[in-house]
Short mmCIF file of C-alpha atoms in Angstrom, two decimals:
data_model
loop_
_atom_site.label_atom_id
_atom_site.label_comp_id
_atom_site.label_asym_id
_atom_site.label_seq_id
_atom_site.Cartn_x
_atom_site.Cartn_y
_atom_site.Cartn_z
CA MET A 7 -184.86 195.09 114.23
CA ILE A 8 -184.97 191.75 116.04
CA ILE A 9 -181.31 191.54 117.13
CA PRO A 10 -181.66 193.59 120.38
CA TYR A 11 -184.11 190.98 121.62
CA LEU A 12 -181.62 188.16 121.07
CA GLY A 13 -180.09 189.13 124.41
CA VAL A 14 -183.38 188.35 126.18
CA LEU A 15 -183.45 184.84 124.73
CA ILE A 16 -179.84 184.15 125.70
CA ILE A 17 -180.19 185.56 129.21
CA VAL A 18 -183.34 183.50 129.89
CA GLY A 19 -181.72 180.35 128.56
CA LEU A 20 -178.47 180.92 130.44
CA VAL A 21 -180.11 181.71 133.78
CA GLY A 22 -182.49 178.77 133.41
CA PHE A 23 -179.55 176.50 132.64
CA MET A 24 -177.54 177.81 135.60
CA GLY A 25 -180.53 177.37 137.88
CA VAL A 26 -181.08 173.77 136.80
CA MET A 27 -177.36 173.05 137.16
CA SER A 28 -177.38 174.48 140.70
CA PHE A 29 -180.34 172.25 141.54
CA PHE A 30 -178.46 169.29 140.12
CA ALA A 31 -175.26 170.09 142.03
CA SER A 32 -177.28 170.40 145.20
CA PHE A 33 -179.14 167.16 144.32
CA ILE A 34 -175.96 165.08 144.19
CA MET A 35 -174.39 166.65 147.29
CA ARG A 36 -177.17 167.02 149.81
CA PRO A 37 -178.29 164.39 152.30
CA ARG A 38 -181.75 162.85 151.89
CA ASN A 39 -183.49 161.62 154.99
CA PRO A 40 -187.25 162.19 154.80
CA TYR A 41 -189.85 160.82 157.16
CA ALA A 42 -193.57 161.43 157.43
CA GLU A 43 -193.48 164.18 160.08
CA LYS A 44 -190.79 166.11 158.25
CA LEU A 45 -192.88 166.21 155.10
CA THR A 46 -196.00 167.73 156.63
CA PRO A 47 -196.61 171.46 156.06
CA TRP A 48 -195.25 173.64 158.84
CA GLU A 49 -198.03 174.80 161.13
CA CYS A 50 -196.34 175.61 164.43
CA GLY A 51 -196.16 171.93 165.36
CA MET A 52 -199.91 171.29 165.04
CA GLU A 53 -201.36 168.60 162.79
CA PRO A 54 -202.47 170.33 159.55
CA VAL A 55 -206.23 170.22 159.06
CA GLY A 56 -207.67 170.12 155.55
CA GLU A 57 -206.11 171.10 152.25
CA ALA A 58 -204.47 174.51 152.02
CA ASN A 59 -204.76 175.01 148.28
CA ALA A 60 -208.40 174.00 147.93
CA GLY A 61 -209.16 177.57 146.88
CA HIS A 62 -210.45 178.97 150.16
CA PHE A 63 -209.22 182.54 150.08
CA ARG A 64 -210.81 185.95 150.35
CA VAL A 65 -212.70 187.17 147.31
CA HIS A 66 -211.02 190.51 147.90
CA TYR A 67 -207.79 189.32 146.31
CA PHE A 68 -209.82 188.59 143.22
CA ILE A 69 -211.29 192.11 143.16
CA ILE A 70 -207.82 193.59 143.50
CA ALA A 71 -206.68 191.47 140.56
CA ILE A 72 -209.57 192.71 138.38
CA LEU A 73 -208.87 196.34 139.32
CA PHE A 74 -205.22 195.78 138.52
CA ILE A 75 -206.00 194.55 135.03
CA VAL A 76 -208.22 197.57 134.34
CA PHE A 77 -205.67 200.10 135.55
CA ASP A 78 -202.67 198.38 134.05
CA VAL A 79 -204.23 198.32 130.59
CA GLU A 80 -205.11 201.98 130.97
CA THR A 81 -201.56 202.94 131.96
CA LEU A 82 -200.39 200.98 128.92
CA PHE A 83 -202.51 203.23 126.70
CA LEU A 84 -200.80 206.27 128.24
CA PHE A 85 -197.32 205.28 127.02
CA PRO A 86 -197.68 206.23 123.33
CA TRP A 87 -199.44 209.41 124.39
CA ALA A 88 -196.56 210.29 126.71
CA THR A 89 -193.94 209.86 123.97
CA LEU A 90 -195.84 212.14 121.57
CA LEU A 91 -196.54 214.74 124.23
CA THR A 92 -194.45 217.64 122.94
CA ASP A 93 -195.23 217.13 119.26
CA LYS A 94 -196.14 220.72 118.28
CA GLY A 95 -198.55 219.88 115.48
CA LEU A 96 -200.66 217.72 117.75
CA SER A 97 -200.62 219.82 120.93
CA GLY A 98 -204.29 220.87 120.86
CA PHE A 99 -205.48 217.32 120.25
CA ILE A 100 -203.16 215.93 122.92
CA PHE A 101 -204.33 218.54 125.40
CA ILE A 102 -208.01 217.59 125.02
CA GLU A 103 -207.24 213.88 124.85
CA MET A 104 -205.27 214.08 128.09
CA ILE A 105 -208.20 215.65 129.96
CA VAL A 106 -210.72 213.15 128.54
CA PHE A 107 -208.59 210.08 129.18
CA VAL A 108 -207.62 211.00 132.74
CA ALA A 109 -211.27 211.90 133.43
CA ILE A 110 -212.37 208.43 132.31
CA LEU A 111 -209.66 206.86 134.48
CA ALA A 112 -210.71 209.01 137.43
CA ILE A 113 -214.41 208.17 137.02
CA GLY A 114 -213.63 204.46 137.06
CA PHE A 115 -211.38 204.93 140.06
CA ILE A 116 -213.97 206.94 142.00
CA TYR A 117 -216.63 204.33 141.17
CA ALA A 118 -214.43 201.55 142.57
CA TRP A 119 -213.71 203.65 145.64
CA VAL A 120 -217.39 204.51 146.30
CA LYS A 121 -218.41 200.87 145.81
CA GLY A 122 -215.96 199.94 148.55
CA ALA A 123 -213.69 197.82 146.38
CA LEU A 124 -210.64 199.52 147.87
CA GLU A 125 -211.60 198.92 151.49
CA TRP A 126 -209.50 196.23 153.12
CA VAL A 127 -211.14 195.35 156.41
CA MET B 211 -175.79 184.52 104.67
CA PRO B 212 -175.56 187.31 107.28
CA ASP B 213 -172.80 189.87 106.79
CA THR B 214 -169.79 190.39 109.06
CA ALA B 215 -171.27 193.33 110.97
CA THR B 216 -174.32 191.30 112.02
CA ILE B 217 -172.16 188.41 113.18
CA LEU B 218 -169.99 190.80 115.21
CA THR B 219 -173.10 192.33 116.82
CA VAL B 220 -174.39 188.91 117.75
CA ILE B 221 -171.03 187.87 119.21
CA ALA B 222 -170.87 191.13 121.20
CA ILE B 223 -174.38 190.50 122.57
CA VAL B 224 -173.52 186.95 123.58
CA VAL B 225 -170.31 188.00 125.34
CA LYS B 226 -172.06 190.86 127.15
CA VAL B 227 -174.94 188.63 128.23
CA VAL B 228 -172.59 186.00 129.64
CA ILE B 229 -170.52 188.59 131.53
CA ALA B 230 -173.64 190.35 132.87
CA THR B 231 -175.24 187.09 133.99
CA MET B 232 -172.10 185.91 135.78
CA VAL B 233 -171.68 189.25 137.55
CA ILE B 234 -175.32 189.42 138.62
CA PHE B 235 -175.31 185.78 139.70
CA SER B 236 -172.44 186.44 142.09
CA LEU B 237 -173.66 189.87 143.20
CA PRO B 238 -175.73 188.60 146.18
CA LEU B 239 -172.52 187.31 147.81
CA PRO B 240 -171.11 190.77 148.60
CA LEU B 241 -174.61 192.22 149.01
CA THR B 242 -175.62 189.82 151.80
CA TRP B 243 -172.36 190.55 153.60
CA ILE B 244 -172.84 194.31 153.23
CA GLU B 245 -176.45 194.11 154.32
CA ARG B 246 -175.60 192.21 157.49
CA LYS B 247 -172.68 194.53 158.21
CA VAL B 248 -174.95 197.57 157.76
CA ALA B 249 -177.54 195.92 160.01
CA GLY B 250 -174.89 195.24 162.61
CA HIS B 251 -173.51 198.75 162.67
CA ILE B 252 -176.95 200.38 162.70
CA GLN B 253 -177.84 198.26 165.71
CA VAL B 254 -174.47 198.96 167.40
CA ARG B 255 -173.01 195.47 167.05
CA LEU B 256 -170.40 193.91 164.83
CA GLY B 257 -172.35 191.93 162.27
CA PRO B 258 -170.60 188.93 160.66
CA TRP B 259 -167.21 188.59 162.27
CA ARG B 260 -166.08 184.99 162.72
CA VAL B 261 -165.66 183.58 159.21
CA GLY B 262 -162.63 185.20 157.65
CA PRO B 263 -161.39 188.76 158.32
CA HIS B 264 -164.39 190.99 159.16
CA GLY B 265 -166.65 188.07 158.31
CA LEU B 266 -165.82 188.46 154.64
CA LEU B 267 -166.10 184.74 153.94
CA GLN B 268 -169.53 184.50 155.57
CA PRO B 269 -171.46 184.56 152.24
CA VAL B 270 -169.27 181.72 150.92
CA ALA B 271 -170.00 179.71 154.04
CA ASP B 272 -173.71 180.42 153.59
CA THR B 273 -173.59 179.27 149.97
CA ILE B 274 -171.89 176.01 150.94
CA LYS B 275 -174.43 175.47 153.68
CA LEU B 276 -177.36 176.08 151.31
CA LEU B 277 -175.84 173.76 148.71
CA PHE B 278 -175.48 170.89 151.20
CA LYS B 279 -178.79 171.43 152.94
CA GLU B 280 -181.49 168.79 152.71
CA ASP B 281 -184.25 169.70 150.28
CA ILE B 282 -187.60 169.10 151.95
CA VAL B 283 -190.61 168.87 149.64
CA PRO B 284 -193.91 168.60 151.55
CA ALA B 285 -195.69 165.32 150.86
CA LYS B 286 -198.85 166.98 149.56
CA ALA B 287 -197.07 169.65 147.51
CA ASP B 288 -197.40 169.90 143.75
CA LYS B 289 -193.89 168.60 143.08
CA PHE B 290 -193.34 170.07 139.62
CA LEU B 291 -194.66 173.57 140.41
CA PHE B 292 -192.78 173.52 143.72
CA TRP B 293 -189.60 172.95 141.73
CA LEU B 294 -190.50 175.41 138.99
CA ALA B 295 -191.44 178.36 141.23
CA PRO B 296 -187.90 179.40 142.29
CA LEU B 297 -186.82 179.40 138.65
CA MET B 298 -189.90 181.42 137.70
CA ALA B 299 -188.96 183.97 140.36
CA MET B 300 -185.30 184.11 139.38
CA VAL B 301 -185.36 184.20 135.56
CA PRO B 302 -187.41 187.45 135.19
CA ALA B 303 -185.23 189.18 137.78
CA PHE B 304 -182.23 188.47 135.53
CA ALA B 305 -184.03 189.03 132.22
CA VAL B 306 -184.70 192.64 133.22
CA PHE B 307 -180.98 193.30 132.78
CA ALA B 308 -181.20 192.64 129.04
CA ALA B 309 -182.53 196.19 128.67
CA ILE B 310 -180.61 198.00 131.40
CA PRO B 311 -177.69 200.16 130.24
CA ILE B 312 -174.74 200.93 132.53
CA GLY B 313 -173.15 203.49 130.24
CA ASP B 314 -173.08 205.00 126.78
CA THR B 315 -170.86 203.74 123.96
CA VAL B 316 -167.20 203.98 124.90
CA MET B 317 -164.05 203.89 122.81
CA VAL B 318 -161.78 201.11 124.08
CA PRO B 319 -158.20 202.24 123.36
CA ILE B 320 -156.29 198.97 122.87
CA ILE B 321 -158.61 197.27 120.38
CA ASN B 322 -159.83 200.62 118.95
CA GLN B 323 -163.45 199.53 118.90
CA GLU B 324 -166.61 201.29 119.99
CA ILE B 325 -168.19 199.20 122.72
CA ALA B 326 -171.73 199.92 123.93
CA LEU B 327 -172.11 199.43 127.68
CA TYR B 328 -175.59 197.94 127.29
CA ILE B 329 -176.76 194.60 125.97
CA ALA B 330 -179.40 196.14 123.75
CA ASP B 331 -180.76 199.65 123.38
CA MET B 332 -184.40 198.63 123.11
CA ASN B 333 -186.69 201.35 121.87
CA VAL B 334 -189.35 200.11 124.31
CA GLY B 335 -186.95 199.68 127.25
CA ILE B 336 -189.19 200.91 130.06
CA LEU B 337 -192.16 198.91 128.83
CA TYR B 338 -190.02 195.78 128.58
CA ILE B 339 -188.74 196.21 132.13
CA LEU B 340 -192.24 196.73 133.54
CA ALA B 341 -193.52 193.67 131.68
CA ILE B 342 -190.69 191.32 132.64
CA GLY B 343 -190.55 192.64 136.19
CA GLY B 344 -194.23 191.83 136.51
CA LEU B 345 -193.56 188.19 135.61
CA GLY B 346 -191.76 187.73 138.93
CA ILE B 347 -195.16 187.54 140.61
CA TYR B 348 -195.72 184.13 139.00
CA GLY B 349 -192.81 182.63 140.91
CA ILE B 350 -194.12 183.92 144.20
CA ILE B 351 -197.75 182.90 143.78
CA LEU B 352 -196.79 179.50 142.33
CA GLY B 353 -194.40 178.91 145.23
CA GLY B 354 -197.10 179.81 147.72
CA TRP B 355 -199.74 177.67 146.08
CA ALA B 356 -197.63 174.62 145.27
CA SER B 357 -196.41 174.26 148.87
CA ASN B 358 -199.93 173.31 150.00
CA SER B 359 -199.29 175.00 153.31
CA LYS B 360 -201.60 177.63 154.79
CA TYR B 361 -198.90 180.11 155.67
CA ALA B 362 -197.32 179.79 152.26
CA LEU B 363 -200.64 180.22 150.46
CA LEU B 364 -201.56 183.32 152.46
CA GLY B 365 -198.07 184.75 151.98
CA GLY B 366 -198.19 184.16 148.25
CA LEU B 367 -201.64 185.75 147.92
CA ARG B 368 -200.68 188.75 150.01
CA SER B 369 -197.48 189.19 148.13
CA SER B 370 -199.09 189.06 144.72
CA ALA B 371 -201.88 191.46 145.76
CA GLN B 372 -199.26 193.86 147.09
CA MET B 373 -197.08 193.62 144.01
CA ILE B 374 -199.86 194.16 141.50
CA SER B 375 -201.23 197.09 143.51
CA TYR B 376 -197.92 198.90 143.51
CA GLU B 377 -197.12 197.98 139.93
CA ILE B 378 -199.78 200.48 138.83
CA ALA B 379 -198.04 203.24 140.77
CA ILE B 380 -194.70 202.26 139.21
CA SER B 381 -196.23 202.28 135.73
CA PHE B 382 -197.53 205.79 136.35
CA ALA B 383 -194.10 206.91 137.54
CA ALA B 384 -192.58 205.41 134.39
CA ILE B 385 -195.13 207.36 132.31
CA GLY B 386 -194.07 210.49 134.17
CA VAL B 387 -190.45 209.88 133.24
CA VAL B 388 -191.42 209.20 129.63
CA MET B 389 -193.30 212.50 129.57
CA MET B 390 -190.30 214.39 130.95
CA SER B 391 -187.77 212.70 128.65
CA ASN B 392 -189.90 211.99 125.56
CA SER B 393 -188.57 208.50 125.00
CA LEU B 394 -189.14 204.92 126.09
CA SER B 395 -185.51 203.94 125.55
CA LEU B 396 -183.44 204.02 128.75
CA VAL B 397 -180.34 205.26 126.89
CA GLU B 398 -182.33 208.17 125.43
CA ILE B 399 -183.78 208.96 128.86
CA VAL B 400 -180.26 209.29 130.29
CA ARG B 401 -179.11 211.37 127.30
CA SER B 402 -181.97 213.80 127.89
CA GLN B 403 -180.56 214.52 131.37
CA ASN B 404 -177.01 215.45 130.39
CA HIS B 405 -176.96 219.19 131.21
CA GLY B 406 -175.96 219.04 134.85
CA ILE B 407 -177.88 218.43 138.01
CA PHE B 408 -180.87 220.64 137.17
CA SER B 409 -181.62 218.77 133.96
CA TRP B 410 -182.13 215.55 135.93
CA ASN B 411 -185.71 214.40 136.03
CA PHE B 412 -185.69 214.58 139.81
CA PHE B 413 -185.22 218.36 139.58
CA TYR B 414 -188.01 218.91 137.05
CA LEU B 415 -189.84 221.04 139.58
CA PRO B 416 -192.44 220.74 140.96
CA VAL B 417 -193.39 217.28 139.64
CA GLY B 418 -190.01 215.51 139.54
CA PRO B 419 -189.70 214.83 143.28
CA VAL B 420 -193.33 213.67 143.39
CA TRP B 421 -192.75 211.15 140.59
CA PHE B 422 -189.62 209.98 142.35
CA ALA B 423 -191.49 209.52 145.64
CA ILE B 424 -194.18 207.49 143.86
CA PHE B 425 -191.55 205.37 142.12
CA PHE B 426 -189.50 204.84 145.26
CA ILE B 427 -192.41 203.84 147.50
CA GLY B 428 -193.80 201.64 144.75
CA SER B 429 -190.51 199.89 144.19
CA LEU B 430 -189.99 199.34 147.93
CA ALA B 431 -193.28 197.44 147.90
CA GLU B 432 -192.54 195.76 144.58
CA ILE B 433 -189.31 194.16 145.81
CA ASN B 434 -190.85 193.27 149.20
CA ARG B 435 -188.47 195.27 151.35
CA ILE B 436 -189.20 196.74 154.75
CA PRO B 437 -191.40 198.76 155.46
CA PHE B 438 -193.52 196.79 152.98
CA ASP B 439 -192.21 193.25 153.50
CA LEU B 440 -195.65 191.91 154.43
CA PRO B 441 -195.13 188.62 152.51
CA GLU B 442 -192.39 187.71 154.95
CA ASP B 443 -194.15 189.04 158.02
CA GLU B 444 -192.82 186.51 160.51
CA GLY B 445 -195.19 187.66 163.24
CA THR B 446 -198.30 186.57 161.37
CA LEU B 447 -197.18 184.38 158.46
CA SER B 448 -193.93 182.73 159.63
CA SER B 449 -192.04 183.27 156.33
CA GLY B 450 -194.85 183.71 153.85
CA TYR B 451 -194.40 181.98 150.52
CA ILE B 452 -190.93 180.62 151.37
CA THR B 453 -192.09 178.81 154.54
CA GLU B 454 -191.76 175.34 152.99
CA TYR B 455 -188.62 176.02 150.97
CA SER B 456 -185.12 175.03 151.96
CA GLY B 457 -181.68 174.67 150.44
CA MET B 458 -181.05 175.76 146.86
CA LYS B 459 -184.71 176.59 146.15
CA PHE B 460 -184.85 178.95 149.09
CA SER B 461 -181.62 180.59 148.00
CA PHE B 462 -183.06 181.24 144.53
CA PHE B 463 -185.91 183.26 146.03
CA MET B 464 -183.35 185.25 148.02
CA LEU B 465 -181.21 185.67 144.90
CA ALA B 466 -184.21 187.04 143.01
CA GLU B 467 -184.89 189.50 145.80
CA TYR B 468 -181.34 190.87 145.84
CA VAL B 469 -181.15 191.07 142.05
CA ALA B 470 -184.47 192.94 142.05
CA MET B 471 -183.06 195.37 144.60
CA VAL B 472 -180.07 196.06 142.34
CA SER B 473 -182.21 196.51 139.25
CA VAL B 474 -184.58 198.89 141.05
CA SER B 475 -181.64 200.96 142.29
CA ILE B 476 -180.26 201.14 138.75
CA LEU B 477 -183.68 202.14 137.41
CA ALA B 478 -184.04 204.91 140.00
CA VAL B 479 -180.65 206.29 138.97
CA ILE B 480 -181.41 206.06 135.24
CA MET B 481 -184.91 207.45 135.42
CA PHE B 482 -184.46 210.26 137.93
CA PHE B 483 -180.81 210.93 138.72
CA GLY B 484 -179.17 211.31 135.35
CA GLY B 485 -177.68 207.84 134.97
CA TRP B 486 -174.00 208.15 134.16
CA ASN B 487 -174.06 211.96 133.78
CA SER B 488 -172.13 214.02 136.27
CA PRO B 489 -174.05 216.65 138.27
CA PHE B 490 -171.90 219.47 136.84
CA PRO B 491 -173.24 221.26 133.77
CA PHE B 492 -169.77 221.85 132.26
CA THR B 493 -167.28 219.33 130.88
CA ILE B 494 -163.60 219.60 131.60
CA GLY B 495 -161.35 218.58 128.73
CA LEU B 496 -160.48 215.08 129.89
CA PRO B 497 -159.19 212.44 127.50
CA SER B 498 -162.13 210.32 126.38
CA ILE B 499 -161.02 207.19 128.25
CA LEU B 500 -160.89 209.09 131.56
CA ALA B 501 -164.26 210.71 130.85
CA ASP B 502 -165.78 207.28 130.22
CA LEU B 503 -164.27 205.97 133.43
CA LEU B 504 -165.61 208.97 135.33
CA ALA B 505 -169.09 208.31 133.91
CA LEU B 506 -168.95 204.73 135.18
CA ILE B 507 -167.81 205.94 138.59
CA TRP B 508 -170.70 208.42 138.77
CA PHE B 509 -173.14 205.71 137.75
CA PHE B 510 -171.99 203.07 140.22
CA GLY B 511 -171.64 205.65 142.97
CA LYS B 512 -175.29 206.62 142.59
CA VAL B 513 -176.38 202.97 142.37
CA CYS B 514 -174.43 202.10 145.52
CA PHE B 515 -176.07 204.99 147.31
CA PHE B 516 -179.51 203.65 146.45
CA ILE B 517 -178.61 200.09 147.47
CA TYR B 518 -177.37 201.49 150.77
CA LEU B 519 -180.59 203.49 151.10
CA PHE B 520 -182.67 200.31 150.78
CA MET B 521 -180.58 198.62 153.49
CA TRP B 522 -180.69 201.69 155.69
CA LEU B 523 -184.50 201.83 155.48
CA ARG B 524 -184.73 198.12 156.24
CA PHE B 525 -183.11 198.52 159.63
CA THR B 526 -184.71 201.83 160.49
CA LEU B 527 -188.43 201.55 159.82
CA PRO B 528 -191.08 199.25 161.32
CA ARG B 529 -193.40 197.22 159.12
CA TYR B 530 -196.77 198.50 157.92
CA ARG B 531 -200.05 196.76 158.64
CA TYR B 532 -201.60 195.09 155.59
CA ASP B 533 -204.69 197.31 155.31
CA HIS B 534 -202.49 200.39 155.65
CA LEU B 535 -200.36 199.06 152.83
CA MET B 536 -203.39 198.73 150.56
CA VAL B 537 -204.61 202.21 151.53
CA ILE B 538 -201.22 203.71 150.66
CA GLY B 539 -201.16 201.91 147.32
CA TRP B 540 -204.70 202.51 146.13
CA LYS B 541 -205.95 205.61 147.91
CA ILE B 542 -202.81 207.74 148.04
CA LEU B 543 -200.35 206.78 145.31
CA ILE B 544 -202.85 206.30 142.46
CA PRO B 545 -204.85 209.56 142.93
CA LEU B 546 -201.55 211.37 143.49
CA SER B 547 -200.13 209.98 140.27
CA LEU B 548 -203.27 210.91 138.30
CA VAL B 549 -203.00 214.52 139.53
CA THR B 550 -199.25 214.63 138.89
CA LEU B 551 -199.86 213.20 135.43
CA LEU B 552 -202.17 216.13 134.61
CA VAL B 553 -199.76 218.70 136.02
CA THR B 554 -196.81 217.23 134.10
CA GLY B 555 -198.89 217.17 130.93
CA PHE B 556 -199.79 220.85 131.29
CA MET B 557 -196.19 221.79 131.99
CA ARG B 558 -194.87 219.85 129.00
CA ILE B 559 -197.50 221.09 126.53
CA ILE B 560 -197.37 224.73 127.61
CA GLY B 561 -193.68 224.95 128.53
#
């Protein structure tokens, strides 16, 4: 049934609308007095050097993101299994599947750990 | 042509969504006041006091100030993304509430209609909440990147790495709850805990408390509260991703944070503490309207306790170091949840 998800659409639209309206109300009420120093990024009063968003950040964030995708997809696969857990006709199959799946997860996790992907120095 | 029942359902959904949105939108007003009062009393001072009796009008004064405050957009910022990021942070925090129930169906006496105290009983409720809650990261990382400021960029990166790390732990805790309650629908999860305090998922010994600990630590990190508020670590990052924000845009990030705190408290109550069920295993023969009222009181009492707990922790604990945070997330919570997953599975299949 699609009707339960109608609420999501309305809530997103309503909150987006209220947010834009708040921006607009603030836009017509607030003072506007910019000058060059005010519009520089805040760096404790020093002159900013270089571009901040040129992409110079640690590769470690990237590794964490990859690990996250792997684990998040794997947890997603566990949801249907968890709902069927106490189905009596399937219990033997579920029992073996549980061991195998968690073992695969654990092997991947141990590999990442041994390779040092989880170290944050 | 849709029939009358469908039209009534749609009207009910629209009315409930509008009421829920208005209530949640104004919820940070009392919450900021309460938080500062709690902070004050924990630190043996008064907290807000000057504006109105007991400082009660302080949040209103803050709102007016934020509304009239100059909006500074850094010259080198990506203007559109800088504007979009607060909305991207705020909309998912609200959208989560489309699936959150605050009670079962109740009989309203005057109009003699059954009213469901939830917007929609989604059959994939938990999954929906995890998915939409995860979208909040976009607002933070976009805000950090679009500011074109080094502090903001580092804060945004740190914050997103922290949130995605702990999201795995939260997903595992949600799987644990699904295993204990055999359903993904939040209403069904609460119904499965309606035989008194020992049928609550928290008291599914020995794994219930462990799942709750994983969920609670994970959600503390997920909503960026102390002891895991590294994104706003003023000692090293000034204010993290909100360094360059001011006025209404800044207040939207704060709004998202408070709304997330409320939704996490509600989720903790629904998933582990029986939702609107009372802790007593027996029912006394109350008229149905009083019983419904009592259920609401139980529910909001538990939620208020959790909100207070978050505030209490904020002014009690120091902040973790970033590498410790990552160690807790990856090397403690994830192995622990894998082991607990196996134990819960054994208990459910055998028991």
